């Protein structure tokens, strides 16, 4: 028998029970099944016997040795018995384990003290943070407004988790939130989170993304109350290049969320290492087409790639790598074909997010707005209307003065309206009306 039994009990019945429980033959097989020992007083089941016996003796398995000191190893259950002698066990002996436990407790206490001291300093830093709301760029302000709506009770006066911000965008809400954090519009909120969201290491504090809470950094003059936050909402939003860039980021998120949904349906993996390439291809397409048109192009691309994946000669895992190429192929083909690309309806459960809703409310653009139209809206040069007005200004002044002088103002307006109704562009109609109603001053002289 390879085990050594030290029985603490003095009660003869208990001693006999412990001996029967651990009795084994030369081969290391137990002489009796645990069931044969039942019942023992109030103990009616095998698990009860095992845990009772454990309290009555110390069992050393001589076939095992401590992984640290090489000494004897104590076991507590039948399943821990080792039938064949081995050099060292995977577990330490009781005294080495006690030393190990002590060392671990000391290390844990030290780590906790380090964490608490780092955290105290971090809280001081966070408490002192301020920013200037009037200097927050337009794109970040728009994200902040969208985030305020996405988080159930708003941003003012409370902290929130990444999970609570999910409805900010169709996907990748975290990335938009991170922009606010790195620009110090937001900060982490260690007072609200507590130490459990942080860990200390040699480089200082790190945090667990699923536990951390974030909050607004206060304005240096107005604080972080409702009045201060309204300053963000009331700004004029005229940094067009930043807004345009944010729109394209948002459009890419809309399309990626559609792509994942469609790929899931077609049982196609979108390879992680392809994501950036696919995003770039989508970004190219949404600069010209609307989001809903790019959904259609993506639908075609996914259908084709998933068809390829069905092909036995093709490695299924490789199929996903061609998504971006197929998308660009359809994009170019549709543009060259000069045909209107089809617009796909929104998949009902894929929401535009609060960012999408704010783009719609503030700028009137949504998933059906073409990339070209959005670029024009956010272009820095004069608007199309201003350009047209400038080009027709001289002619309009002349023709109106002449028409009024000749008493034919109403007729000129009537004819102009008629031309527009028949599809003429504004400047084209002005040109035609001018030919009829505007007389040069020399002509006028000769007429009178
Ligand atoms: Zn040991």
Tab-separated table of C-alpha atoms and ligand atoms in Angstrom:
chain	number	residue	atom	x	y	z
A	1	UNK	CA	0.000	0.000	0.000
A	2	UNK	CA	1.537	3.296	-1.070
A	3	UNK	CA	-0.373	5.469	1.318
A	4	UNK	CA	0.455	6.285	4.921
A	5	UNK	CA	-2.493	6.889	7.174
A	6	UNK	CA	-2.364	9.053	10.337
A	7	UNK	CA	-5.729	8.815	12.060
A	8	UNK	CA	-6.650	11.609	14.458
A	9	UNK	CA	-9.885	9.954	15.656
A	10	UNK	CA	-10.112	7.997	18.919
A	11	UNK	CA	-13.622	6.569	18.462
A	12	UNK	CA	-13.082	2.885	17.436
A	13	UNK	CA	-16.001	2.973	14.938
A	14	UNK	CA	-14.570	6.028	13.222
A	15	UNK	CA	-11.078	4.515	13.187
A	16	UNK	CA	-12.486	1.409	11.558
A	17	UNK	CA	-14.395	3.495	9.001
A	18	UNK	CA	-11.259	5.474	8.046
A	19	UNK	CA	-9.235	2.276	7.719
A	20	UNK	CA	-11.874	0.620	5.536
A	21	UNK	CA	-12.207	3.785	3.402
A	22	UNK	CA	-8.487	3.881	2.631
A	23	UNK	CA	-7.753	0.130	2.559
A	24	UNK	CA	-6.190	-1.002	-0.719
A	25	UNK	CA	-4.298	-3.995	-2.105
A	26	UNK	CA	-0.762	-4.200	-3.495
A	27	UNK	CA	-1.932	-3.005	-6.916
A	28	UNK	CA	-3.398	0.120	-5.386
A	29	UNK	CA	-7.053	-0.883	-5.855
A	30	UNK	CA	-9.459	-0.057	-3.042
A	31	UNK	CA	-10.776	-3.083	-1.193
A	32	UNK	CA	-14.269	-1.764	-0.695
A	33	UNK	CA	-16.568	0.509	-2.690
A	34	UNK	CA	-17.591	3.620	-0.757
A	35	UNK	CA	-21.212	2.515	-1.042
A	36	UNK	CA	-20.404	-0.531	1.110
A	37	UNK	CA	-19.525	1.797	4.003
A	38	UNK	CA	-22.965	3.388	3.961
A	39	UNK	CA	-24.790	4.375	5.992
A	40	UNK	CA	-22.457	5.583	8.728
A	41	UNK	CA	-24.421	7.205	11.540
A	42	UNK	CA	-26.141	10.268	9.970
A	43	UNK	CA	-24.041	10.100	6.799
A	44	UNK	CA	-26.114	8.575	4.020
A	45	UNK	CA	-24.129	9.207	0.803
A	46	UNK	CA	-20.669	8.734	-0.701
A	47	UNK	CA	-19.808	12.443	-0.818
A	48	UNK	CA	-20.736	12.738	2.864
A	49	UNK	CA	-18.439	9.821	3.787
A	50	UNK	CA	-15.510	11.286	1.808
A	51	UNK	CA	-15.792	14.673	3.476
A	52	UNK	CA	-16.241	13.101	6.954
A	53	UNK	CA	-13.190	10.852	6.540
A	54	UNK	CA	-11.145	13.837	5.346
A	55	UNK	CA	-11.603	15.497	8.752
A	56	UNK	CA	-10.480	12.418	10.670
A	57	UNK	CA	-7.048	11.675	9.228
A	58	UNK	CA	-3.974	12.789	7.345
A	59	UNK	CA	-3.230	10.688	4.239
A	60	UNK	CA	0.219	10.733	2.674
A	61	UNK	CA	0.617	9.235	-0.780
A	62	UNK	CA	4.101	7.782	-0.896
A	63	UNK	CA	3.952	7.535	-4.664
A	64	UNK	CA	3.917	11.319	-4.871
A	65	UNK	CA	6.479	13.870	-3.779
A	66	UNK	CA	6.209	17.613	-3.308
A	67	UNK	CA	6.942	19.661	-6.425
A	68	UNK	CA	8.979	22.087	-4.310
A	69	UNK	CA	10.818	20.264	-1.499
A	70	UNK	CA	10.452	16.695	-2.764
A	71	UNK	CA	8.775	15.682	0.549
A	72	UNK	CA	5.632	13.629	1.095
A	73	UNK	CA	2.334	14.802	-0.398
A	74	UNK	CA	-0.942	14.735	1.500
A	75	UNK	CA	-4.090	13.732	-0.348
A	76	UNK	CA	-7.716	13.951	0.744
A	77	UNK	CA	-9.723	11.946	-1.785
A	78	UNK	CA	-9.469	8.494	-3.361
A	79	UNK	CA	-9.162	10.006	-6.844
A	80	UNK	CA	-5.897	11.731	-5.851
A	81	UNK	CA	-4.130	8.428	-5.213
A	82	UNK	CA	-1.268	7.723	-7.588
A	83	UNK	CA	-0.788	4.022	-8.328
A	84	UNK	CA	2.682	4.408	-9.848
A	85	UNK	CA	5.621	6.045	-8.103
A	86	UNK	CA	6.551	9.363	-9.648
A	87	UNK	CA	9.302	11.834	-8.970
A	88	UNK	CA	7.311	14.886	-8.222
A	89	UNK	CA	3.683	15.796	-7.953
A	90	UNK	CA	2.123	18.779	-9.636
A	91	UNK	CA	1.087	20.004	-6.195
A	92	UNK	CA	3.205	21.014	-3.228
A	93	UNK	CA	3.189	19.358	0.206
A	94	UNK	CA	1.143	20.953	3.026
A	95	UNK	CA	4.040	22.932	4.498
A	96	UNK	CA	5.267	24.169	1.120
A	97	UNK	CA	1.668	25.033	0.257
A	98	UNK	CA	1.356	27.014	3.500
A	99	UNK	CA	4.535	28.940	2.607
A	100	UNK	CA	3.214	29.503	-0.911
A	101	UNK	CA	-0.137	30.717	0.438
A	102	UNK	CA	1.637	33.147	2.771
A	103	UNK	CA	3.768	34.470	-0.060
A	104	UNK	CA	0.689	34.882	-2.248
A	105	UNK	CA	-1.157	36.746	0.495
A	106	UNK	CA	1.788	39.101	1.002
A	107	UNK	CA	2.072	39.687	-2.767
A	108	UNK	CA	-1.673	40.346	-3.005
A	109	UNK	CA	-1.541	42.782	-0.108
A	110	UNK	CA	1.410	44.596	-1.712
A	111	UNK	CA	-0.352	44.734	-5.087
A	112	UNK	CA	-3.501	46.043	-3.444
A	113	UNK	CA	-1.575	48.728	-1.543
A	114	UNK	CA	0.124	49.735	-4.809
A	115	UNK	CA	-3.256	49.838	-6.593
A	116	UNK	CA	-4.807	51.966	-3.846
A	117	UNK	CA	-1.922	54.429	-3.868
A	118	UNK	CA	-1.926	54.735	-7.691
A	119	UNK	CA	-5.689	55.096	-7.643
A	120	UNK	CA	-5.631	57.844	-5.008
A	121	UNK	CA	-3.211	59.857	-7.172
A	122	UNK	CA	-5.305	59.131	-10.263
A	123	UNK	CA	-8.478	60.356	-8.519
A	124	UNK	CA	-6.681	63.614	-7.635
A	125	UNK	CA	-5.707	64.058	-11.286
A	126	UNK	CA	-9.223	63.302	-12.541
A	127	UNK	CA	-10.823	65.647	-9.997
A	128	UNK	CA	-8.617	68.478	-11.235
A	129	UNK	CA	-9.440	67.987	-14.942
A	130	UNK	CA	-11.265	70.738	-16.811
A	131	UNK	CA	-11.702	71.583	-20.463
A	132	UNK	CA	-13.219	74.389	-22.534
A	133	UNK	CA	-16.494	73.387	-24.133
A	134	UNK	CA	-16.272	76.210	-26.686
A	135	UNK	CA	-12.992	74.741	-27.940
A	136	UNK	CA	-14.262	71.196	-28.481
A	137	UNK	CA	-14.174	70.596	-32.255
A	138	UNK	CA	-17.498	70.205	-34.078
A	139	UNK	CA	-17.169	66.505	-34.838
A	140	UNK	CA	-16.469	65.652	-31.193
A	141	UNK	CA	-19.327	67.919	-30.075
A	142	UNK	CA	-21.702	66.057	-32.380
A	143	UNK	CA	-20.512	62.716	-30.968
A	144	UNK	CA	-21.033	64.088	-27.431
A	145	UNK	CA	-24.625	65.079	-28.286
A	146	UNK	CA	-25.285	61.642	-29.771
A	147	UNK	CA	-23.749	59.972	-26.720
A	148	UNK	CA	-25.928	62.056	-24.421
A	149	UNK	CA	-28.954	60.519	-26.154
A	150	UNK	CA	-27.543	57.009	-26.308
A	151	UNK	CA	-26.903	56.800	-22.559
A	152	UNK	CA	-30.272	56.244	-20.898
A	153	UNK	CA	-30.179	59.112	-18.391
A	154	UNK	CA	-27.870	61.382	-20.363
A	155	UNK	CA	-24.311	62.520	-19.674
A	156	UNK	CA	-24.959	65.403	-17.333
A	157	UNK	CA	-24.096	64.632	-13.725
A	158	UNK	CA	-23.560	60.910	-14.133
A	159	UNK	CA	-21.107	58.292	-15.258
A	160	UNK	CA	-21.749	55.498	-17.735
A	161	UNK	CA	-20.153	52.302	-19.049
A	162	UNK	CA	-19.125	51.443	-22.602
A	163	UNK	CA	-22.033	49.000	-22.695
A	164	UNK	CA	-24.498	51.828	-22.060
A	165	UNK	CA	-23.180	53.743	-25.080
A	166	UNK	CA	-23.887	51.009	-27.637
A	167	UNK	CA	-26.824	52.711	-29.331
A	168	UNK	CA	-24.612	55.663	-30.322
A	169	UNK	CA	-23.761	54.082	-33.689
A	170	UNK	CA	-24.780	51.023	-35.759
A	171	UNK	CA	-21.491	49.480	-34.636
A	172	UNK	CA	-18.160	50.579	-33.210
A	173	UNK	CA	-19.792	52.925	-30.670
A	174	UNK	CA	-16.736	52.332	-28.463
A	175	UNK	CA	-14.433	53.875	-31.057
A	176	UNK	CA	-16.480	57.062	-31.137
A	177	UNK	CA	-16.512	57.180	-27.309
A	178	UNK	CA	-12.727	56.668	-27.276
A	179	UNK	CA	-12.303	59.761	-29.419
A	180	UNK	CA	-14.015	61.802	-26.720
A	181	UNK	CA	-11.857	60.194	-24.057
A	182	UNK	CA	-8.575	60.814	-25.845
A	183	UNK	CA	-9.582	64.447	-26.509
A	184	UNK	CA	-10.367	64.790	-22.780
A	185	UNK	CA	-14.015	65.623	-23.383
A	186	UNK	CA	-14.587	62.499	-21.290
A	187	UNK	CA	-12.544	61.017	-18.503
A	188	UNK	CA	-12.737	57.758	-16.625
A	189	UNK	CA	-14.632	58.119	-13.335
A	190	UNK	CA	-12.634	56.204	-10.692
A	191	UNK	CA	-14.823	57.465	-7.843
A	192	UNK	CA	-17.892	55.946	-9.504
A	193	UNK	CA	-16.161	52.746	-10.604
A	194	UNK	CA	-14.087	51.823	-7.565
A	195	UNK	CA	-10.815	49.903	-7.578
A	196	UNK	CA	-12.312	46.793	-9.176
A	197	UNK	CA	-12.072	48.359	-12.642
A	198	UNK	CA	-8.318	48.972	-12.329
A	199	UNK	CA	-5.129	47.027	-11.882
A	200	UNK	CA	-1.658	48.287	-11.025
A	201	UNK	CA	1.430	47.308	-12.956
A	202	UNK	CA	4.938	48.645	-13.432
A	203	UNK	CA	3.716	51.276	-15.877
A	204	UNK	CA	1.025	52.550	-13.522
A	205	UNK	CA	-2.701	51.906	-13.741
A	206	UNK	CA	-4.487	49.927	-16.390
A	207	UNK	CA	-8.227	49.351	-16.565
A	208	UNK	CA	-10.777	46.714	-17.550
A	209	UNK	CA	-12.866	47.990	-20.415
A	210	UNK	CA	-15.967	46.073	-19.382
A	211	UNK	CA	-15.916	47.577	-15.868
A	212	UNK	CA	-14.684	51.135	-16.354
A	213	UNK	CA	-17.080	54.067	-16.110
A	214	UNK	CA	-16.700	57.349	-17.957
A	215	UNK	CA	-18.019	60.865	-17.365
A	216	UNK	CA	-17.891	64.356	-18.863
A	217	UNK	CA	-14.899	66.543	-18.025
A	218	UNK	CA	-16.333	69.840	-16.679
A	219	UNK	CA	-16.000	73.134	-18.530
A	220	UNK	CA	-13.415	75.322	-16.771
A	221	UNK	CA	-15.929	78.145	-16.200
A	222	UNK	CA	-19.378	76.558	-16.392
A	223	UNK	CA	-18.772	73.139	-14.823
A	224	UNK	CA	-20.504	70.049	-16.189
A	225	UNK	CA	-24.152	70.893	-15.516
A	226	UNK	CA	-27.071	71.222	-17.909
A	227	UNK	CA	-26.265	74.841	-18.760
A	228	UNK	CA	-22.695	73.962	-19.694
A	229	UNK	CA	-23.753	71.005	-21.828
A	230	UNK	CA	-26.285	73.194	-23.660
A	231	UNK	CA	-23.331	75.247	-24.907
A	232	UNK	CA	-22.261	72.203	-26.892
A	233	UNK	CA	-25.742	71.739	-28.355
A	234	UNK	CA	-26.133	75.424	-29.248
A	235	UNK	CA	-22.928	75.839	-31.252
A	236	UNK	CA	-23.183	76.604	-34.974
A	237	UNK	CA	-21.419	73.470	-36.312
A	238	UNK	CA	-19.517	75.034	-39.186
A	239	UNK	CA	-16.236	73.092	-39.218
A	240	UNK	CA	-17.226	71.375	-42.437
A	241	UNK	CA	-14.138	69.223	-43.110
A	242	UNK	CA	-14.376	67.644	-39.642
A	243	UNK	CA	-18.119	67.057	-39.999
A	244	UNK	CA	-17.647	65.509	-43.448
A	245	UNK	CA	-14.977	63.198	-42.105
A	246	UNK	CA	-17.217	62.152	-39.228
A	247	UNK	CA	-20.042	61.464	-41.689
A	248	UNK	CA	-17.812	59.114	-43.676
A	249	UNK	CA	-16.707	57.330	-40.474
A	250	UNK	CA	-20.366	56.977	-39.549
A	251	UNK	CA	-21.263	55.757	-43.069
A	252	UNK	CA	-18.518	53.115	-42.859
A	253	UNK	CA	-19.955	51.939	-39.502
A	254	UNK	CA	-23.434	51.686	-41.094
A	255	UNK	CA	-22.038	49.600	-43.952
A	256	UNK	CA	-19.876	47.375	-41.718
A	257	UNK	CA	-22.881	46.584	-39.550
A	258	UNK	CA	-24.810	45.603	-42.708
A	259	UNK	CA	-21.844	43.544	-43.936
A	260	UNK	CA	-21.589	41.546	-40.690
A	261	UNK	CA	-25.308	40.874	-40.701
A	262	UNK	CA	-25.316	39.766	-44.332
A	263	UNK	CA	-22.195	37.614	-43.898
A	264	UNK	CA	-23.758	35.971	-40.869
A	265	UNK	CA	-26.798	35.131	-42.981
A	266	UNK	CA	-24.597	33.624	-45.694
A	267	UNK	CA	-22.457	31.800	-43.073
A	268	UNK	CA	-19.388	33.669	-44.270
A	269	UNK	CA	-16.559	34.793	-41.993
A	270	UNK	CA	-15.276	38.324	-42.337
A	271	UNK	CA	-11.551	37.762	-41.645
A	272	UNK	CA	-10.227	40.099	-38.944
A	273	UNK	CA	-7.127	40.932	-40.932
A	274	UNK	CA	-9.327	42.111	-43.813
A	275	UNK	CA	-11.437	44.555	-41.822
A	276	UNK	CA	-9.280	47.637	-42.500
A	277	UNK	CA	-9.130	46.873	-46.204
A	278	UNK	CA	-12.910	46.406	-46.372
A	279	UNK	CA	-13.442	49.666	-44.485
A	280	UNK	CA	-11.209	51.483	-46.973
A	281	UNK	CA	-13.170	50.052	-49.898
A	282	UNK	CA	-16.465	51.088	-48.259
A	283	UNK	CA	-15.078	54.571	-47.614
A	284	UNK	CA	-14.279	54.917	-51.317
A	285	UNK	CA	-17.821	53.873	-52.234
A	286	UNK	CA	-19.674	56.097	-49.735
A	287	UNK	CA	-17.843	59.153	-51.023
A	288	UNK	CA	-19.898	58.803	-54.180
A	289	UNK	CA	-22.928	56.683	-53.336
A	290	UNK	CA	-25.386	56.738	-50.476
A	291	UNK	CA	-25.097	54.268	-47.593
A	292	UNK	CA	-28.202	52.443	-48.872
A	293	UNK	CA	-26.620	52.071	-52.329
A	294	UNK	CA	-23.437	50.688	-50.802
A	295	UNK	CA	-25.570	48.177	-48.867
A	296	UNK	CA	-26.715	46.931	-52.272
A	297	UNK	CA	-23.132	46.731	-53.568
A	298	UNK	CA	-22.115	44.858	-50.410
A	299	UNK	CA	-25.024	42.485	-50.821
A	300	UNK	CA	-23.761	41.581	-54.309
A	301	UNK	CA	-20.181	41.198	-53.053
A	302	UNK	CA	-21.208	38.918	-50.156
A	303	UNK	CA	-23.432	36.788	-52.426
A	304	UNK	CA	-20.549	36.232	-54.840
A	305	UNK	CA	-17.964	35.527	-52.172
A	306	UNK	CA	-20.256	33.106	-50.404
A	307	UNK	CA	-20.863	31.392	-53.780
A	308	UNK	CA	-17.089	31.041	-54.123
A	309	UNK	CA	-16.909	29.566	-50.643
A	310	UNK	CA	-19.351	26.832	-51.701
A	311	UNK	CA	-16.999	25.856	-54.503
A	312	UNK	CA	-15.114	22.698	-53.524
A	313	UNK	CA	-11.929	23.866	-55.224
A	314	UNK	CA	-11.844	26.935	-53.044
A	315	UNK	CA	-10.691	27.050	-49.452
A	316	UNK	CA	-13.645	28.399	-47.483
A	317	UNK	CA	-11.400	30.457	-45.203
A	318	UNK	CA	-9.871	32.232	-48.195
A	319	UNK	CA	-13.214	33.354	-49.577
A	320	UNK	CA	-13.679	36.214	-47.087
A	321	UNK	CA	-10.415	37.785	-48.201
A	322	UNK	CA	-11.970	38.869	-51.494
A	323	UNK	CA	-14.878	40.912	-50.044
A	324	UNK	CA	-13.140	44.276	-50.498
A	325	UNK	CA	-12.099	43.436	-54.070
A	326	UNK	CA	-15.624	42.359	-54.997
A	327	UNK	CA	-17.066	45.520	-53.468
A	328	UNK	CA	-14.660	47.770	-55.395
A	329	UNK	CA	-15.394	45.792	-58.568
A	330	UNK	CA	-19.146	46.440	-58.242
A	331	UNK	CA	-18.557	50.044	-57.269
A	332	UNK	CA	-16.488	50.731	-60.386
A	333	UNK	CA	-18.775	48.733	-62.660
A	334	UNK	CA	-21.853	50.634	-61.469
A	335	UNK	CA	-20.165	54.017	-61.812
A	336	UNK	CA	-18.862	53.281	-65.319
A	337	UNK	CA	-22.218	51.872	-66.360
A	338	UNK	CA	-23.717	55.282	-65.604
A	339	UNK	CA	-26.706	53.486	-64.186
A	340	UNK	CA	-28.393	54.541	-60.975
A	341	UNK	CA	-27.253	52.121	-58.245
A	342	UNK	CA	-30.140	50.485	-56.404
A	343	UNK	CA	-30.959	51.662	-52.898
A	344	UNK	CA	-31.458	48.921	-50.318
A	345	UNK	CA	-33.941	49.380	-47.468
A	346	UNK	CA	-32.620	49.414	-43.904
A	347	UNK	CA	-32.610	46.061	-42.103
A	348	UNK	CA	-35.134	46.811	-39.406
A	349	UNK	CA	-33.099	45.780	-36.385
A	350	UNK	CA	-29.932	47.573	-37.534
A	351	UNK	CA	-30.515	51.034	-36.106
A	352	UNK	CA	-28.897	54.211	-37.440
A	353	UNK	CA	-27.854	54.972	-33.868
A	354	UNK	CA	-28.256	58.312	-32.143
A	355	UNK	CA	-25.392	59.713	-34.242
A	356	UNK	CA	-27.343	58.922	-37.421
A	357	UNK	CA	-30.454	60.572	-35.968
A	358	UNK	CA	-28.531	63.744	-35.129
A	359	UNK	CA	-27.045	63.945	-38.637
A	360	UNK	CA	-30.611	63.713	-39.957
A	361	UNK	CA	-32.017	66.352	-37.597
A	362	UNK	CA	-29.206	68.881	-37.896
A	363	UNK	CA	-28.170	68.481	-41.528
A	364	UNK	CA	-31.057	66.606	-43.174
A	365	UNK	CA	-28.831	63.741	-44.339
A	366	UNK	CA	-29.382	60.015	-43.835
A	367	UNK	CA	-28.642	56.598	-45.358
A	368	UNK	CA	-30.250	57.676	-48.643
A	369	UNK	CA	-28.091	60.811	-49.084
A	370	UNK	CA	-25.433	60.332	-51.743
A	371	UNK	CA	-21.805	60.815	-50.779
A	372	UNK	CA	-21.559	63.538	-53.414
A	373	UNK	CA	-24.497	65.454	-51.912
A	374	UNK	CA	-23.056	65.181	-48.405
A	375	UNK	CA	-19.642	66.332	-49.640
A	376	UNK	CA	-21.308	69.323	-51.304
A	377	UNK	CA	-23.207	70.114	-48.101
A	378	UNK	CA	-20.003	70.043	-46.074
A	379	UNK	CA	-17.772	71.617	-48.734
A	380	UNK	CA	-15.842	74.703	-47.706
A	381	UNK	CA	-16.302	76.621	-50.945
A	382	UNK	CA	-19.420	78.687	-51.723
A	383	UNK	CA	-22.552	76.575	-51.886
A	384	UNK	CA	-24.033	75.639	-55.245
A	385	UNK	CA	-26.804	78.146	-54.712
A	386	UNK	CA	-24.337	80.947	-54.030
A	387	UNK	CA	-22.384	80.029	-57.154
A	388	UNK	CA	-25.499	80.101	-59.354
A	389	UNK	CA	-26.703	83.368	-57.843
A	390	UNK	CA	-23.321	84.951	-58.561
A	391	UNK	CA	-23.336	83.751	-62.174
A	392	UNK	CA	-26.832	85.059	-63.001
A	393	UNK	CA	-26.737	88.227	-60.925
A	394	UNK	CA	-25.834	90.717	-63.694
A	395	UNK	CA	-28.258	89.229	-66.200
A	396	UNK	CA	-31.155	89.160	-63.702
A	397	UNK	CA	-30.660	92.826	-62.774
A	398	UNK	CA	-30.669	93.834	-66.424
A	399	UNK	CA	-33.655	91.717	-67.469
A	400	UNK	CA	-35.784	92.741	-64.496
A	401	UNK	CA	-35.047	96.415	-64.963
A	402	UNK	CA	-35.926	96.154	-68.669
A	403	UNK	CA	-39.038	94.023	-68.117
A	404	UNK	CA	-40.324	96.398	-65.437
A	405	UNK	CA	-39.561	99.454	-67.538
A	406	UNK	CA	-41.427	97.874	-70.460
A	407	UNK	CA	-44.369	96.967	-68.194
A	408	UNK	CA	-43.844	93.229	-68.801
A	409	UNK	CA	-42.572	92.157	-65.335
A	410	UNK	CA	-45.454	89.730	-64.749
A	411	UNK	CA	-45.082	88.175	-68.198
A	412	UNK	CA	-41.343	87.668	-67.644
A	413	UNK	CA	-41.967	85.897	-64.273
A	414	UNK	CA	-44.719	83.781	-65.848
A	415	UNK	CA	-42.492	82.660	-68.719
A	416	UNK	CA	-39.623	81.974	-66.337
A	417	UNK	CA	-41.833	79.757	-64.165
A	418	UNK	CA	-43.043	77.927	-67.280
A	419	UNK	CA	-39.461	77.144	-68.346
A	420	UNK	CA	-38.572	75.824	-64.875
A	421	UNK	CA	-41.712	73.649	-64.860
A	422	UNK	CA	-40.579	72.193	-68.182
A	423	UNK	CA	-37.292	71.144	-66.641
A	424	UNK	CA	-34.933	74.013	-67.416
A	425	UNK	CA	-32.161	74.712	-64.908
A	426	UNK	CA	-32.218	78.116	-63.173
A	427	UNK	CA	-29.335	79.680	-65.101
A	428	UNK	CA	-30.568	78.250	-68.392
A	429	UNK	CA	-34.050	79.748	-67.818
A	430	UNK	CA	-32.555	83.139	-66.916
A	431	UNK	CA	-30.530	83.051	-70.115
A	432	UNK	CA	-33.635	82.389	-72.261
A	433	UNK	CA	-35.811	84.968	-70.499
A	434	UNK	CA	-33.038	87.546	-70.828
A	435	UNK	CA	-33.003	86.994	-74.602
A	436	UNK	CA	-36.713	87.900	-74.726
A	437	UNK	CA	-37.047	90.671	-72.120
A	438	UNK	CA	-33.631	92.282	-71.613
A	439	UNK	CA	-32.662	95.013	-74.012
A	440	UNK	CA	-29.279	96.569	-74.034
A	441	UNK	CA	-29.252	100.339	-73.266
A	442	UNK	CA	-28.278	101.116	-76.881
A	443	UNK	CA	-31.296	99.155	-78.143
A	444	UNK	CA	-33.488	101.013	-75.741
A	445	UNK	CA	-32.247	104.327	-77.067
A	446	UNK	CA	-32.875	103.272	-80.637
A	447	UNK	CA	-36.390	102.042	-79.749
A	448	UNK	CA	-37.370	105.357	-78.146
B	1	LIG	ZN1	7.157	20.567	0.082
